[in-house]
mmCIF file of C-alpha atoms in Angstrom:
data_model
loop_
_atom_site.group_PDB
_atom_site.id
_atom_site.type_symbol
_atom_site.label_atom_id
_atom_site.label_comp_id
_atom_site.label_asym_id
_atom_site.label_seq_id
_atom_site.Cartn_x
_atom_site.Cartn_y
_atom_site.Cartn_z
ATOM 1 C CA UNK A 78 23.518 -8.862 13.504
ATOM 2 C CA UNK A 79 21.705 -11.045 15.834
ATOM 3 C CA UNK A 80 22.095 -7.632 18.492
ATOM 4 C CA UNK A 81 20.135 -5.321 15.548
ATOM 5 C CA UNK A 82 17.437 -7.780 15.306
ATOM 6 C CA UNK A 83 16.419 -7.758 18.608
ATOM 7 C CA UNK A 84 17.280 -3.861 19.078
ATOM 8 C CA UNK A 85 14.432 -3.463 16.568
ATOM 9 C CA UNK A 86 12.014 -6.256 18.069
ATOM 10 C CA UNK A 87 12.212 -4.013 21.603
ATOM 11 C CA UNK A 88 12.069 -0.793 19.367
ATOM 12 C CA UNK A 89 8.245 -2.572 17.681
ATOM 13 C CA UNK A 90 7.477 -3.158 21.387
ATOM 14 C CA UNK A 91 8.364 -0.030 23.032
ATOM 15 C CA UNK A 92 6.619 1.793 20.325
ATOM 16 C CA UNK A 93 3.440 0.148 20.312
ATOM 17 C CA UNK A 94 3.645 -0.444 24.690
ATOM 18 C CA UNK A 95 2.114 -3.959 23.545
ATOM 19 C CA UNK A 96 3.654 -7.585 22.542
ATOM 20 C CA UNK A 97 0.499 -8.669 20.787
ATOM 21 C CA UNK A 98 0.493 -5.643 18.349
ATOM 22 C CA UNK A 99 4.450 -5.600 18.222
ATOM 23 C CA UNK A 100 4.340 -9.389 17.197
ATOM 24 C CA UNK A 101 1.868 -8.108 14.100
ATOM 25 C CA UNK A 102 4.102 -5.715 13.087
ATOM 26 C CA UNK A 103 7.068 -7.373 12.908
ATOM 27 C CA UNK A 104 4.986 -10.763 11.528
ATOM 28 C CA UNK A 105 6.738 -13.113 13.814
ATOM 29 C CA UNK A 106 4.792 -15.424 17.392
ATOM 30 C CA UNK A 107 4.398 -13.607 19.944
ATOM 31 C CA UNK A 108 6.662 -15.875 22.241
ATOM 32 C CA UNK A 109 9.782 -15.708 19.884
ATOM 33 C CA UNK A 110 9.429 -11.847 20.759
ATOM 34 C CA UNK A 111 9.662 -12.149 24.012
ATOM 35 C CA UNK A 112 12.311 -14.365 24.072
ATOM 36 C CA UNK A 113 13.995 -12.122 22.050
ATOM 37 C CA UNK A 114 13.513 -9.241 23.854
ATOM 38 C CA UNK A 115 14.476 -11.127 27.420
ATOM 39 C CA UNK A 116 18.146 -12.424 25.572
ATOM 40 C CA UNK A 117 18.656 -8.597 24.950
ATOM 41 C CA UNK A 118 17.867 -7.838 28.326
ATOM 42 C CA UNK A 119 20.421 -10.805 29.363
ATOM 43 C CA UNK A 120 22.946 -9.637 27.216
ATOM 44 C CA UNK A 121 23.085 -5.899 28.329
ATOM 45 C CA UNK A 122 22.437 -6.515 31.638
ATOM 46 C CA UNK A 123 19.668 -4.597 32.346
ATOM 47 C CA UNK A 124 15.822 -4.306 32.153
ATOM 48 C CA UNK A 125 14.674 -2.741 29.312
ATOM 49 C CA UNK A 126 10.852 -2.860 29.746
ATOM 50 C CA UNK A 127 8.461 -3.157 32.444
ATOM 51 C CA UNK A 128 5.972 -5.653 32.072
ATOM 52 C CA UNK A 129 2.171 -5.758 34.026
ATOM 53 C CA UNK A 130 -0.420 -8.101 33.079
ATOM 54 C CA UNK A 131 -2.254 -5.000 30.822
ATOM 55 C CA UNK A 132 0.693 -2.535 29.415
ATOM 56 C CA UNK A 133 4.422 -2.570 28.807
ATOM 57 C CA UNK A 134 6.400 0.325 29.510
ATOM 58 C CA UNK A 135 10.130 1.239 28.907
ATOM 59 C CA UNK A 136 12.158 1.676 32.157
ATOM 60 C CA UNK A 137 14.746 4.116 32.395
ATOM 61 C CA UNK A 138 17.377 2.394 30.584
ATOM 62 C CA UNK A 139 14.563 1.386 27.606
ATOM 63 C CA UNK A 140 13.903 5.127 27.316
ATOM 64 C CA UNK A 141 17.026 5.860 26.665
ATOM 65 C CA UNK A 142 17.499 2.784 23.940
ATOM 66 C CA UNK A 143 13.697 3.806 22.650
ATOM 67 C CA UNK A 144 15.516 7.480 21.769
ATOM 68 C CA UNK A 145 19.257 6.344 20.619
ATOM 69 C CA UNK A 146 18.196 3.013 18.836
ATOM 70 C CA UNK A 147 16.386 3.771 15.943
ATOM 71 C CA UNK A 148 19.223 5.870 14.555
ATOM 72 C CA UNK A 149 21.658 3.172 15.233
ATOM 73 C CA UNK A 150 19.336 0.798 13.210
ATOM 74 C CA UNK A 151 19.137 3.570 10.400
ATOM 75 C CA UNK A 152 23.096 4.014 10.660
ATOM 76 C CA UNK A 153 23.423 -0.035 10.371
ATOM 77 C CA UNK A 154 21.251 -0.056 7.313
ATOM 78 C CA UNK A 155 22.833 2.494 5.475
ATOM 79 C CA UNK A 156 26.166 0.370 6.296
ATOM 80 C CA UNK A 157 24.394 -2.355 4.935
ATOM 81 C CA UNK A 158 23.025 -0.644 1.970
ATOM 82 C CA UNK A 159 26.184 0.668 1.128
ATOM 83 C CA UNK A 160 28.100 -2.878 1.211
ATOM 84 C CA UNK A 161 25.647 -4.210 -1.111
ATOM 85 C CA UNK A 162 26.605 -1.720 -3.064
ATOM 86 C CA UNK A 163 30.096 -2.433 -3.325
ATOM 87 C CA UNK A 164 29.052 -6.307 -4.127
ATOM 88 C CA UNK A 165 26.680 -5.344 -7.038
ATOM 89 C CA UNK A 166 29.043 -2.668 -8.628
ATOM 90 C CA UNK A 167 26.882 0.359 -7.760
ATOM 91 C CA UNK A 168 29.754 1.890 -5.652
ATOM 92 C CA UNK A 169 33.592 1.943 -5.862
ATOM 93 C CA UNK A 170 35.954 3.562 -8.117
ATOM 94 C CA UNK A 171 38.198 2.805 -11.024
ATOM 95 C CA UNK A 172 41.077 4.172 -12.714
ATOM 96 C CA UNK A 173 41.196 4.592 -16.653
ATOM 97 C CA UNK A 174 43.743 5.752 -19.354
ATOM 98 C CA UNK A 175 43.224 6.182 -22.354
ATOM 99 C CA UNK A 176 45.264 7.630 -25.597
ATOM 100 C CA UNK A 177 44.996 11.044 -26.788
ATOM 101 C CA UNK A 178 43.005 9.728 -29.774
ATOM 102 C CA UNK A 179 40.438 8.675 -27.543
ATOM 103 C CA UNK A 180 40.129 11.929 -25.989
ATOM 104 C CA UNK A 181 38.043 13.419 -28.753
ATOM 105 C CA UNK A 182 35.041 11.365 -28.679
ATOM 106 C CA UNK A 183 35.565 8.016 -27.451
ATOM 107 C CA UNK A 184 36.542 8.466 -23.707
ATOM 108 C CA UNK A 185 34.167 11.529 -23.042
ATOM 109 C CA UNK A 186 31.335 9.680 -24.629
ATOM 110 C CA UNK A 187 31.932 6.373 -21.633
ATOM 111 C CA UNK A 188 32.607 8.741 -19.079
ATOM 112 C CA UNK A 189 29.503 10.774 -19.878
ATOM 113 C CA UNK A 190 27.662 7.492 -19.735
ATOM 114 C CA UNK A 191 29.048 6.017 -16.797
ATOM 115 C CA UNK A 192 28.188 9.256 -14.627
ATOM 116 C CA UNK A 193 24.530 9.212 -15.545
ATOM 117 C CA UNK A 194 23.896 5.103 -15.657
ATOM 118 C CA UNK A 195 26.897 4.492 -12.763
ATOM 119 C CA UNK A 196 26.931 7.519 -10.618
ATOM 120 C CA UNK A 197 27.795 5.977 -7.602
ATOM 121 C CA UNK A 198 31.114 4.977 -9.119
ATOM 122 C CA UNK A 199 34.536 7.344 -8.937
ATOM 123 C CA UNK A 200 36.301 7.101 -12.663
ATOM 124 C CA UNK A 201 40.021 8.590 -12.676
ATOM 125 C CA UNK A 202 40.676 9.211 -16.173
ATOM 126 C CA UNK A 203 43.762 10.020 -17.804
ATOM 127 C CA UNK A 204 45.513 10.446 -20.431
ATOM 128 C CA UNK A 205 48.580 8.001 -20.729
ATOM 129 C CA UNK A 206 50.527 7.261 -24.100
ATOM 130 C CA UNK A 207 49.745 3.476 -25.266
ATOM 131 C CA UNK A 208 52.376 1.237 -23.370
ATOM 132 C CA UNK A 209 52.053 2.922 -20.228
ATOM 133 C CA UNK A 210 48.378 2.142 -20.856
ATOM 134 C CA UNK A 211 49.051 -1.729 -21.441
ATOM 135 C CA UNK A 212 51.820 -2.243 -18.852
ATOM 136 C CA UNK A 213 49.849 -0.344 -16.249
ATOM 137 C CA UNK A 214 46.431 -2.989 -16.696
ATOM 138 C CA UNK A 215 48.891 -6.018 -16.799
ATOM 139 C CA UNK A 216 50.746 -4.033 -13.131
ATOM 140 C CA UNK A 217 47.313 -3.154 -11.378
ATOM 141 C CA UNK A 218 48.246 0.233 -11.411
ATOM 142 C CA UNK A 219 45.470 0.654 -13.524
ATOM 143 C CA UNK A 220 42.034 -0.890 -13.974
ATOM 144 C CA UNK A 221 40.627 0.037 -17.615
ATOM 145 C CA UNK A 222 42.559 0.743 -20.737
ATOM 146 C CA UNK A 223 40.548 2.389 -23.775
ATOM 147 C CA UNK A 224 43.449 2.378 -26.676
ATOM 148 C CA UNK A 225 43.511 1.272 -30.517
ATOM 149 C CA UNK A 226 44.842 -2.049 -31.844
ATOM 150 C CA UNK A 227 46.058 -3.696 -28.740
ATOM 151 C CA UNK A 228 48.066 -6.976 -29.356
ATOM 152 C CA UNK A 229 46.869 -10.050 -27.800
ATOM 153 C CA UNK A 230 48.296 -10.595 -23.895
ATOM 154 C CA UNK A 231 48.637 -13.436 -21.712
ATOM 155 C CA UNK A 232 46.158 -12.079 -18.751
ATOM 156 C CA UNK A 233 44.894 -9.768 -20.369
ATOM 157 C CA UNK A 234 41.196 -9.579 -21.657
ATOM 158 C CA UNK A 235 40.151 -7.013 -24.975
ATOM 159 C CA UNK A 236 37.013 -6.023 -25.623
ATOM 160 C CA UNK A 237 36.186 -4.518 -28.997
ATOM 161 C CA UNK A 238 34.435 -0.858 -28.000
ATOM 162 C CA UNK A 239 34.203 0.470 -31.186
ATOM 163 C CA UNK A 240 35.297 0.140 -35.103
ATOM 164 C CA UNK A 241 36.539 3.870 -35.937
ATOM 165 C CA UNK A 242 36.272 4.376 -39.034
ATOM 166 C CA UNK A 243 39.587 6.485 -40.870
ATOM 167 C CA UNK A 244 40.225 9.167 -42.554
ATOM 168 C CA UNK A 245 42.473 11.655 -43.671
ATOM 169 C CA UNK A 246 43.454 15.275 -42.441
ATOM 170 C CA UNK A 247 44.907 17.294 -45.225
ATOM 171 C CA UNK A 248 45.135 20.929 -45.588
ATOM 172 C CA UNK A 249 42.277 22.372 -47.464
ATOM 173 C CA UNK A 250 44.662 23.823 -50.053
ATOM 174 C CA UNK A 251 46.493 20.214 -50.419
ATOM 175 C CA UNK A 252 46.079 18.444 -53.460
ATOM 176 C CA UNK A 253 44.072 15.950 -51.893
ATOM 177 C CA UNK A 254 41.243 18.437 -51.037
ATOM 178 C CA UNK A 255 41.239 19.620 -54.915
ATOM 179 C CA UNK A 256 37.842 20.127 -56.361
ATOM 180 C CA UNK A 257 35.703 19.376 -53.643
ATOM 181 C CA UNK A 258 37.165 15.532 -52.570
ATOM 182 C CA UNK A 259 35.084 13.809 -50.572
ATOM 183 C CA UNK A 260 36.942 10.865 -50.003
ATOM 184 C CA UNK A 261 40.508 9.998 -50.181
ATOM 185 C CA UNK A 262 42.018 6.478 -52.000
ATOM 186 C CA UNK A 263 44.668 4.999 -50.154
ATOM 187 C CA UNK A 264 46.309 4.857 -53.429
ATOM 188 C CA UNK A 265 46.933 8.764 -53.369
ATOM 189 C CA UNK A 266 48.976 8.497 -50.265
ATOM 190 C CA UNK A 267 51.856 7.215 -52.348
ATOM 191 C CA UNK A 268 55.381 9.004 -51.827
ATOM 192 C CA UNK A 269 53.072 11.375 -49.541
ATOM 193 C CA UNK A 270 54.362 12.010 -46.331
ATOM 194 C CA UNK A 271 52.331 10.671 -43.717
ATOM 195 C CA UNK A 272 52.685 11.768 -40.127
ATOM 196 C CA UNK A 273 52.359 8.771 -37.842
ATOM 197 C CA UNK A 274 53.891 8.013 -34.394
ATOM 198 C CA UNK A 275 56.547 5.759 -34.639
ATOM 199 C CA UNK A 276 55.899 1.934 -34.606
ATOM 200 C CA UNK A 277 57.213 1.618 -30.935
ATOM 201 C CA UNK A 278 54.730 3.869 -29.749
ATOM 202 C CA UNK A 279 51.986 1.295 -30.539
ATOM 203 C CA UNK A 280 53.174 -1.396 -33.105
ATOM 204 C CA UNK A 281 49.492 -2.345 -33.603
ATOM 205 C CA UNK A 282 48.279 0.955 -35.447
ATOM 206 C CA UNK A 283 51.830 1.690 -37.268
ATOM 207 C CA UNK A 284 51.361 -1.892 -38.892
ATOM 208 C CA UNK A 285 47.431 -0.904 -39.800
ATOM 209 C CA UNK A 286 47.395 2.370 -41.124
ATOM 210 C CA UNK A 287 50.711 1.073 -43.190
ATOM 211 C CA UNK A 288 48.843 -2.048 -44.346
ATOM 212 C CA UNK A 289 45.936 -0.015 -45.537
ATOM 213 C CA UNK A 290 48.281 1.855 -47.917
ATOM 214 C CA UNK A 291 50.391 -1.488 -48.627
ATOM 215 C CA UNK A 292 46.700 -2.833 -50.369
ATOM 216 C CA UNK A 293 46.077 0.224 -52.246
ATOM 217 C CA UNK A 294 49.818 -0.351 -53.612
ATOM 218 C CA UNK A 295 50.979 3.198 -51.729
ATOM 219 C CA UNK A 296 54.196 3.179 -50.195
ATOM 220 C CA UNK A 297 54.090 6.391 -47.941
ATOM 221 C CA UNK A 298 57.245 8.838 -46.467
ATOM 222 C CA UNK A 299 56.598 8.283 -42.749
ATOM 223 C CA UNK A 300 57.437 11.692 -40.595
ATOM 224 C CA UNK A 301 57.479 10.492 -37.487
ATOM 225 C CA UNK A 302 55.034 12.495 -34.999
ATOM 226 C CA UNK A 303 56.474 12.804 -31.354
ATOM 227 C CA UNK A 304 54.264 12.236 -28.182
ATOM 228 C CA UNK A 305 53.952 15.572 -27.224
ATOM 229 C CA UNK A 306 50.109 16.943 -27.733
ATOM 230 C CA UNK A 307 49.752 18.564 -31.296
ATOM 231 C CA UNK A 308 46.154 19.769 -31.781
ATOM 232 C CA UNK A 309 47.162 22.046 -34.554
ATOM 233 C CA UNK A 310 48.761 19.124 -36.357
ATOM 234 C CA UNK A 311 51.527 21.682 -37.078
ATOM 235 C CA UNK A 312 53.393 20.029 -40.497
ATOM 236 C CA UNK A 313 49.448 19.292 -42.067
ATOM 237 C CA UNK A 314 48.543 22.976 -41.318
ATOM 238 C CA UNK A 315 51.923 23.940 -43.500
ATOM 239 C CA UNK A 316 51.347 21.442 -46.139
ATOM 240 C CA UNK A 317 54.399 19.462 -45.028
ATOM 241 C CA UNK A 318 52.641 16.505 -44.150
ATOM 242 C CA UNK A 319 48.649 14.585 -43.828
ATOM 243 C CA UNK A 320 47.866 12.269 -41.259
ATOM 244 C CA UNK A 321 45.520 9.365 -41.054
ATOM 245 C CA UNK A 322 42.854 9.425 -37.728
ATOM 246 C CA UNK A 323 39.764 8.128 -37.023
ATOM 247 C CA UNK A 324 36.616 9.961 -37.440
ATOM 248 C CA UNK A 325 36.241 11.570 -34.215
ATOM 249 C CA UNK A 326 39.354 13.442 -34.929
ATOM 250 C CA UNK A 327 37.159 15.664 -36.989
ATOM 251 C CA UNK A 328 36.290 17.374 -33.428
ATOM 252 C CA UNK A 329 37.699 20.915 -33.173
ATOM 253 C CA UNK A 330 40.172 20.621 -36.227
ATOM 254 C CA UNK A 331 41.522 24.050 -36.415
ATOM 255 C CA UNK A 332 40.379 26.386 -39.317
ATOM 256 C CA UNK A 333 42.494 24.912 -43.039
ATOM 257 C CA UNK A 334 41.935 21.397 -42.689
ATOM 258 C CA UNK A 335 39.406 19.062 -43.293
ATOM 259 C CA UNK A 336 39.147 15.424 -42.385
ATOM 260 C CA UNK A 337 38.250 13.336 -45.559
ATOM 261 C CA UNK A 338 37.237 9.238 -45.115
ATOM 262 C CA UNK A 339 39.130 6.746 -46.706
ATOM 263 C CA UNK A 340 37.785 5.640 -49.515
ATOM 264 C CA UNK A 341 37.027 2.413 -49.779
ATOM 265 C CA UNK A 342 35.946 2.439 -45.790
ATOM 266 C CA UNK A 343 38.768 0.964 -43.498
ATOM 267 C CA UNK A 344 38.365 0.966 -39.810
ATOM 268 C CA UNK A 345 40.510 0.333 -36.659
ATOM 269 C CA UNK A 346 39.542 -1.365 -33.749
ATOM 270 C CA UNK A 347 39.390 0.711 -30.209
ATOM 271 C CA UNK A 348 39.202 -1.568 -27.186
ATOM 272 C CA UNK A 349 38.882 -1.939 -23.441
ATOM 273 C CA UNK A 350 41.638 -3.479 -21.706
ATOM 274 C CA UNK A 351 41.230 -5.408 -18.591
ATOM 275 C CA UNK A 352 43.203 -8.340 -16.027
ATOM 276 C CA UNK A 353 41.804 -11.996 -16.827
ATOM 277 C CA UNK A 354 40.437 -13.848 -13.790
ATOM 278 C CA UNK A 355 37.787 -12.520 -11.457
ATOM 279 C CA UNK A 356 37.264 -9.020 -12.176
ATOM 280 C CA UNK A 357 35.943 -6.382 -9.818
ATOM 281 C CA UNK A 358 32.040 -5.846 -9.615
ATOM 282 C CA UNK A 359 32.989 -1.756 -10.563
ATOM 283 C CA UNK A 360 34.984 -3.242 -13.965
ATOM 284 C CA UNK A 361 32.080 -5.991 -14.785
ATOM 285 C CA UNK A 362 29.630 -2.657 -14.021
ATOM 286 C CA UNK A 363 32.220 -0.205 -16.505
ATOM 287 C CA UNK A 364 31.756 -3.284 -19.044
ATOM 288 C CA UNK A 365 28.184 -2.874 -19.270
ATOM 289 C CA UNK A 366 28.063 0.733 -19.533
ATOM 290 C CA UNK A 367 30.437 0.212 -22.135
ATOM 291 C CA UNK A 368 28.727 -1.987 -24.101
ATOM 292 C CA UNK A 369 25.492 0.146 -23.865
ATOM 293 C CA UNK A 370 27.470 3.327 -25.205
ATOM 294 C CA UNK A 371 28.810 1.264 -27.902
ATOM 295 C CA UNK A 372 24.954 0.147 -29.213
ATOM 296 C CA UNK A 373 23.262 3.142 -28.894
ATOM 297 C CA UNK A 374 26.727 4.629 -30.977
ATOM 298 C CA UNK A 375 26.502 1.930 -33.351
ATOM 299 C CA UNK A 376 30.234 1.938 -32.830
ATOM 300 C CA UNK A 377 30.488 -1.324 -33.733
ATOM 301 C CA UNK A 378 28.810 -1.358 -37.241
ATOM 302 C CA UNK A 379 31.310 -1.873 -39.738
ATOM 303 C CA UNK A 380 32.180 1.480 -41.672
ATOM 304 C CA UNK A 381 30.201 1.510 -45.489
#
């Protein structure tokens, strides 16, 4: 460091062939610069600038520093720049899974965000079913988690991203769509059968979406619904079945079913996952953004 400062002091007085003026420029006395400029000289061993009692003029070897140095002082700065960077979360990467509920809305909306307020920073997003998700943060094989109803976990942090509100996707020729519904009480959903993943897959939600029918005094048939990515929601579009989701799986429903809210409103909490302790300047930066999508979404206004 101490070598770049007095690379650019001789640069200030090989440019301007003067001390006095060089001094100005830089705004420092006029004898620190030429001390400077002489320990440079020690250092490398040769003389840089030759000195008369009216001009200063590079020798040789100063030519040759005069041409080469200001694009090793822009190359150092950069360097600089880009450390900083690093330090105040406005470069670096981070990897993120998130569930295939997510996928619809939730995920695409943070990513979308954190390329336009967080360019400088490389997201790796995937999709990852929910324990992979979990064990992967708690590992450090993974950074961010975005998933629904996490359980509390010793290291790890939650933060709430968004209260989804639910609904239900029925066929439009089910009896639940009949004359128009708008709404669906959980009530209804008794001896239905309800395609859910089963509880293993992510104990959290199983026990929600059950309770929500417990209130209403419905005690649904669970079909179980495997991991493997149904966007056709095969035994709803045959009648088989309905399914409870949150809002933004209204996206791209194929044509026969309709997503109807629960009625009254019940939501389910989708959160970030991340390690305790001192987190990364990219995650505290991800956080932000985060938080930011989440206002402007009012994703965290409880459902009416």
């Amino acid at each position: 460091m101490s070598d770049l400062r007095r690379l650019r002091y001789f640069l200030a007085v090989a440019e301007e062939r003067n001390f006095t003026r060089a001094a100005e420029r830089l705004h420092i006395a006029q004898p620190a610069l030429s001390r400077q400029v002489r320990e440079l000289e020690r250092e490398l061993g040769v003389e840089l600038l030759s000195r008369t009692t009216h001009k200063v003029e590079p020798t040789e070897a100063g030519r040759m520093l005069l041409e080469r140095g200001p694009a090793l002082l822009d190359a150092a700065d950069s360097l600089w720049r880009g450390v900083r960077a690093f330090a105040d979360g406005r470069l670096g990467s981070v990897s993120l899974g998130y569930g295939m509920s997510a996928g619809y809305d939730t995920a695409p909306q943070l990513l979308l965000a954190m390329s336009e307020e967080a360019p400088g920073i490389e997201v790796s997003a995937r999709v990852m079913v929910f324990a992979d998700i979990v064990d992967g943060v708690a590992a450090g094989t993974l950074d961010v988690g975005l998933v629904r109803c996490a359980p509390p976990q010793q290291d790890l942090v939650l933060t709430l991203l968004r209260l989804e509100r639910q609904g239900v996707i029925v066929g439009r020729d089910h009896p639940l769509a009949a004359d128009g519904a708008t709404g669906v009480d959980p009530a209804d959903l008794d001896g239905v059968k309800l395609l859910l993943h089963a509880r293993t897959h992510n104990p959290g939600h199983y026990d929600q979406v059950m309770e929500i029918c417990a209130r209403a005094g419905a005690k649904p048939e669970v079909l179980v619904r495997g991991l493997d990515f149904d966007a056709s929601y095969t035994p709803v579009a045959s009648g088989s079945a309905v399914t409870v989701v949150g809002e933004s799986g209204r996206v791209g429903l194929p044509a026969g079913l309709v997503w109807l809210p629960l009625e009254p409103a019940s939501a389910v909490e989708i959160q970030l996952v991340t390690r305790g302790g001192n987190r990364s300047p990219v995650i505290e930066r991800l956080l932000k953004v985060a938080a930011g999508t989440a206002g402007r979404q009012g994703w965290l206004q409880p459902p009416d």
